[in-house]
CSV table of C-alpha atoms in Angstrom, one decimal:
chain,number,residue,atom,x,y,z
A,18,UNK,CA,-23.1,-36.7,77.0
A,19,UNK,CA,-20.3,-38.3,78.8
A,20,UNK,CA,-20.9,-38.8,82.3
A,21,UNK,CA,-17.4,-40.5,82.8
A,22,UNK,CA,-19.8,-43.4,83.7
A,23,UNK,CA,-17.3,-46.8,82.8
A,24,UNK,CA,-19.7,-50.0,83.0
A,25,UNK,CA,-16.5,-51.9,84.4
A,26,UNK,CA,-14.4,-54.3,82.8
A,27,UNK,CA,-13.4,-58.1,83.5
A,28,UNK,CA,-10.1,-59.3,84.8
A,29,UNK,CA,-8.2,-62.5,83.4
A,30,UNK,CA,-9.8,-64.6,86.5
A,31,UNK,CA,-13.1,-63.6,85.2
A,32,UNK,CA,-13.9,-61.5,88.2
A,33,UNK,CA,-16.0,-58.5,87.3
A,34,UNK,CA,-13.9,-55.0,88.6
A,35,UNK,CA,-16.6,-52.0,88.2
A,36,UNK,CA,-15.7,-48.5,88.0
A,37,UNK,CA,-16.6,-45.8,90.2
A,38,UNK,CA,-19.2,-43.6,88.3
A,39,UNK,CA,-18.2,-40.2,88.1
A,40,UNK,CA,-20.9,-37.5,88.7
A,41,UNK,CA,-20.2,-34.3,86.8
A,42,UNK,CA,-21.5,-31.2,89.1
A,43,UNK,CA,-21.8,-27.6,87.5
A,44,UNK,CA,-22.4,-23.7,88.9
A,45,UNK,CA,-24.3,-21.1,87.5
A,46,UNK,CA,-24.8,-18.0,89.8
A,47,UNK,CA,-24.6,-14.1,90.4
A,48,UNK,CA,-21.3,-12.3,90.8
A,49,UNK,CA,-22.8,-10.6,93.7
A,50,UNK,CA,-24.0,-12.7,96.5
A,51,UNK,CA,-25.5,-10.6,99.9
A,52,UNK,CA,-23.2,-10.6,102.8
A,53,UNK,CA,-26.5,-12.6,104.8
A,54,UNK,CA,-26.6,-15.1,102.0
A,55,UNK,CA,-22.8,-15.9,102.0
A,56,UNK,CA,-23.3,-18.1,104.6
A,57,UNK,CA,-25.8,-21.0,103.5
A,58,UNK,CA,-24.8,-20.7,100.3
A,59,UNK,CA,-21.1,-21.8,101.4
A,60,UNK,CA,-22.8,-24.4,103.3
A,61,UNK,CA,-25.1,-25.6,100.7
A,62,UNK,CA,-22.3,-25.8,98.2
A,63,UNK,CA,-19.9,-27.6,100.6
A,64,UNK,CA,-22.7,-30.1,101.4
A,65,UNK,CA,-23.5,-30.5,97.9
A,66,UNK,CA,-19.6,-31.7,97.2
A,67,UNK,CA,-19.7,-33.9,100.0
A,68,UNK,CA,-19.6,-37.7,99.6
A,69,UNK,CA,-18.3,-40.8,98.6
A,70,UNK,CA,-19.2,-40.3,95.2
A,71,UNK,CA,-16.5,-39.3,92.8
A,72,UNK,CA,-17.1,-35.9,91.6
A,73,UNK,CA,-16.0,-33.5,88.8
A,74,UNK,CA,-17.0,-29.8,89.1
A,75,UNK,CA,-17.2,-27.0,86.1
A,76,UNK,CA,-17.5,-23.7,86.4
A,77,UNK,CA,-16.6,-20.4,84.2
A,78,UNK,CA,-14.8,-18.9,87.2
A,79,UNK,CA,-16.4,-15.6,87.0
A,80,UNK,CA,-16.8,-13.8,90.4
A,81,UNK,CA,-18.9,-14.8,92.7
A,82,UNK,CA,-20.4,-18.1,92.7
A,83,UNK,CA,-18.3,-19.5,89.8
A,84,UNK,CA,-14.9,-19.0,92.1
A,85,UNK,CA,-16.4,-19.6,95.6
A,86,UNK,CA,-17.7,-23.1,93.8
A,87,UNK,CA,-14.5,-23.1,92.7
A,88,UNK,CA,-12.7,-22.7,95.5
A,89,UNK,CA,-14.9,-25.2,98.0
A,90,UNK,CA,-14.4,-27.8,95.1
A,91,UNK,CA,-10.1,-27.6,94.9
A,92,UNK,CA,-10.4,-27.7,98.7
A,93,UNK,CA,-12.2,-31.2,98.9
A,94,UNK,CA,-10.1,-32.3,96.4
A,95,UNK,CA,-12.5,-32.6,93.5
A,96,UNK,CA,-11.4,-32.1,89.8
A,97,UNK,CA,-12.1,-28.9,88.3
A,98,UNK,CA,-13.3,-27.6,84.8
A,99,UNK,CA,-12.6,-24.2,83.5
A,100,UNK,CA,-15.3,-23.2,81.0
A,101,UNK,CA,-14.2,-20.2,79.4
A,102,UNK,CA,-16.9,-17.8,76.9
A,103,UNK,CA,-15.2,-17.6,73.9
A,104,UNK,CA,-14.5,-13.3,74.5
A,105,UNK,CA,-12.1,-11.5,75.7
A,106,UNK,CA,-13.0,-13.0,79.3
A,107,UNK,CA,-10.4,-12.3,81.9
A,108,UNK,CA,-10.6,-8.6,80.7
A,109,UNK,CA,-14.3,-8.3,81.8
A,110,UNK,CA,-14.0,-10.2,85.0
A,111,UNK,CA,-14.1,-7.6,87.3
A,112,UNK,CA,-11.1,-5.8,89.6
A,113,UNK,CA,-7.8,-7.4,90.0
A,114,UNK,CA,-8.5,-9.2,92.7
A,115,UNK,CA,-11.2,-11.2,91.0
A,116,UNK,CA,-9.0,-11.1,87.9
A,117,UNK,CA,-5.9,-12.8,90.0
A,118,UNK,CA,-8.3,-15.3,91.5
A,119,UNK,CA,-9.4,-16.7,88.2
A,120,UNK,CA,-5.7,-17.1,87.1
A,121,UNK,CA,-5.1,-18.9,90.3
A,122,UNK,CA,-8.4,-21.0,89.9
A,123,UNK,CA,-7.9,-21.8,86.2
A,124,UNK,CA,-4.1,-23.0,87.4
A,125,UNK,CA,-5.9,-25.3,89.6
A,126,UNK,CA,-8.0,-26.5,87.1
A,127,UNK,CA,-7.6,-30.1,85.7
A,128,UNK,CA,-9.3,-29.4,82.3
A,129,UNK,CA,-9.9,-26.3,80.6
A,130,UNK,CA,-12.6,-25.6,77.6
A,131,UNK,CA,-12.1,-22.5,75.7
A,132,UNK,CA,-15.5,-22.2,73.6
A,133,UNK,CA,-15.4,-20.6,70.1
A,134,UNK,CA,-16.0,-17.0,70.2
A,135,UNK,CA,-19.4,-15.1,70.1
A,136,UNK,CA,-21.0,-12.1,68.5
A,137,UNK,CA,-21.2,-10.7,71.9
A,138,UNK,CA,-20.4,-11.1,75.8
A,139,UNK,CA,-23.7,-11.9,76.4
A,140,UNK,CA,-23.9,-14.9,74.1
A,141,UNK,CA,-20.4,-16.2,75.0
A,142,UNK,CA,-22.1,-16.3,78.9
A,143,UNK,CA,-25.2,-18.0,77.7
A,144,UNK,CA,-23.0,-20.8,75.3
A,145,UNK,CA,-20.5,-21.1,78.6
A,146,UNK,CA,-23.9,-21.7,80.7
A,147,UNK,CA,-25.1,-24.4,77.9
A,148,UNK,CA,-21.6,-26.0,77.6
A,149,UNK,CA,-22.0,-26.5,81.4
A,150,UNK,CA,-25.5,-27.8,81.6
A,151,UNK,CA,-25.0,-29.9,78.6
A,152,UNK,CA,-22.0,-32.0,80.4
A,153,UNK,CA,-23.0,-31.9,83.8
A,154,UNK,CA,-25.4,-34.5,85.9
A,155,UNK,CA,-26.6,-31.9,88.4
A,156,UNK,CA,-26.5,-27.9,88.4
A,157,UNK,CA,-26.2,-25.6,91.0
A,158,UNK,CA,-27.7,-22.3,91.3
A,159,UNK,CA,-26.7,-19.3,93.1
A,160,UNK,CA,-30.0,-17.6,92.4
A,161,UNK,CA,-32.5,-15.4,93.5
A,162,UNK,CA,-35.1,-16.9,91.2
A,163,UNK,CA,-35.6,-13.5,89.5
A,164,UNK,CA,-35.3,-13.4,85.9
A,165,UNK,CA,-31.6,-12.7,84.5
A,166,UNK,CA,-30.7,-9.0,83.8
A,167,UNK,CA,-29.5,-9.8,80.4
A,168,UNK,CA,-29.2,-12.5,78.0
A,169,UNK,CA,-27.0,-15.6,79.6
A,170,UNK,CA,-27.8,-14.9,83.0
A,171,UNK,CA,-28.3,-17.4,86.2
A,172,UNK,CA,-31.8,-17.4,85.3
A,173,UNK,CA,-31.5,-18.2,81.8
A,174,UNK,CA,-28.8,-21.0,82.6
A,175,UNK,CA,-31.5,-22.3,84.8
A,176,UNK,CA,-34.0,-22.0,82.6
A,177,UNK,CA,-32.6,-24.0,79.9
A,178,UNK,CA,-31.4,-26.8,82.5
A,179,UNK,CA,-34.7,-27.4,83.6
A,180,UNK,CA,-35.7,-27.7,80.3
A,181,UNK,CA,-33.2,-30.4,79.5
A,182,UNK,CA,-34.1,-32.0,82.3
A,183,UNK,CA,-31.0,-31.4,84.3
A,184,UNK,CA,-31.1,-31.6,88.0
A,185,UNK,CA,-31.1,-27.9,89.8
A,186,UNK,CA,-30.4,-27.2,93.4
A,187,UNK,CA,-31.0,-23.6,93.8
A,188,UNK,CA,-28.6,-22.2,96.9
A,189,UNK,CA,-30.1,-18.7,98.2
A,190,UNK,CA,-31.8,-17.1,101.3
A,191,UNK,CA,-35.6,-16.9,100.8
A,192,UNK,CA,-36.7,-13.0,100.6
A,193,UNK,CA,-32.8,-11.6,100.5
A,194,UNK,CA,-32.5,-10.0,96.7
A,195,UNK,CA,-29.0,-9.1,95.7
A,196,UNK,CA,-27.9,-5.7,94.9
């Protein structure tokens, strides 16, 4: 994995000049996040992309904690990475609201990864979940902690992260279940 980590180089004096490491910071979440939970998970996520670190955040810009991630990211100033399922995506996004803020987002972003297309929508969520995960230092999760609804689901992308050993903050208001 490439963790834009560059061990420095030397200069022609022989003084040694190292490179900021680059920590790579990725979302997984619902589309729907409770009105009462909107509020410390905002928080949570601007806290988390707070620092003097430099910092690269992905995310498939799906409604809901993908774009607010998104969004609180190109705010700070911090790269962005648009993962995109390998589907007919932008058609299954949602309204056009959610629709026009993913084109705006993914015109923000720096980089964007279209993944090769899938049997199915719920496989091209679950690689897009894995892509992320797999080139990421640290995941965060919009998540109620209940298992997903169907294949490639927060809790599935959690799952797996854990299992690689990837770092998981999980961003949600204890007892508050979304809809």
């Amino acid at each position: 994995m490439d963790t834009g980590r560059d061990p420095g180089r030397t200069t022609g004096r022989g003084t040694r000049v190292v490179a900021r490491v680059r920590t790579r910071i990725g979302v997984t979440g619902h589309r729907s996040i409770p009105a009462a939970v909107l509020p410390s998970v905002r928080t949570g996520i601007r806290r988390l992309l707070q620092g003097d670190e430099e910092l690269e955040a992905l995310s498939s810009l799906a409604a809901g904690a993908d774009q607010l991630f998104a969004d609180i990211a190109l705010e700070r100033g911090i790269p962005l990475t648009a993962v995109i399922p390998g589907m007919d995506y932008e058609a299954h996004l949602g309204d056009a609201d959610t629709r026009a803020s993913y084109r705006r987002l993914l015109n923000s972003c720096r980089t964007r990864v279209n993944l090769p297309v899938e049997a199915t929508h719920e496989e091209a969520y679950f690689a897009a979940g894995r892509w992320i995960v797999d080139h990421v230092d640290r995941l965060v999760a919009v998540w109620d902690g209940l298992p997903a609804r169907g294949l490639g689901g927060t809790g599935d992308v959690v799952a797996y992260a854990r299992r690689t050993g990837v770092a998981v903050t999980v961003l949600w208001r204890p007892g508050m279940l979304r809809s």
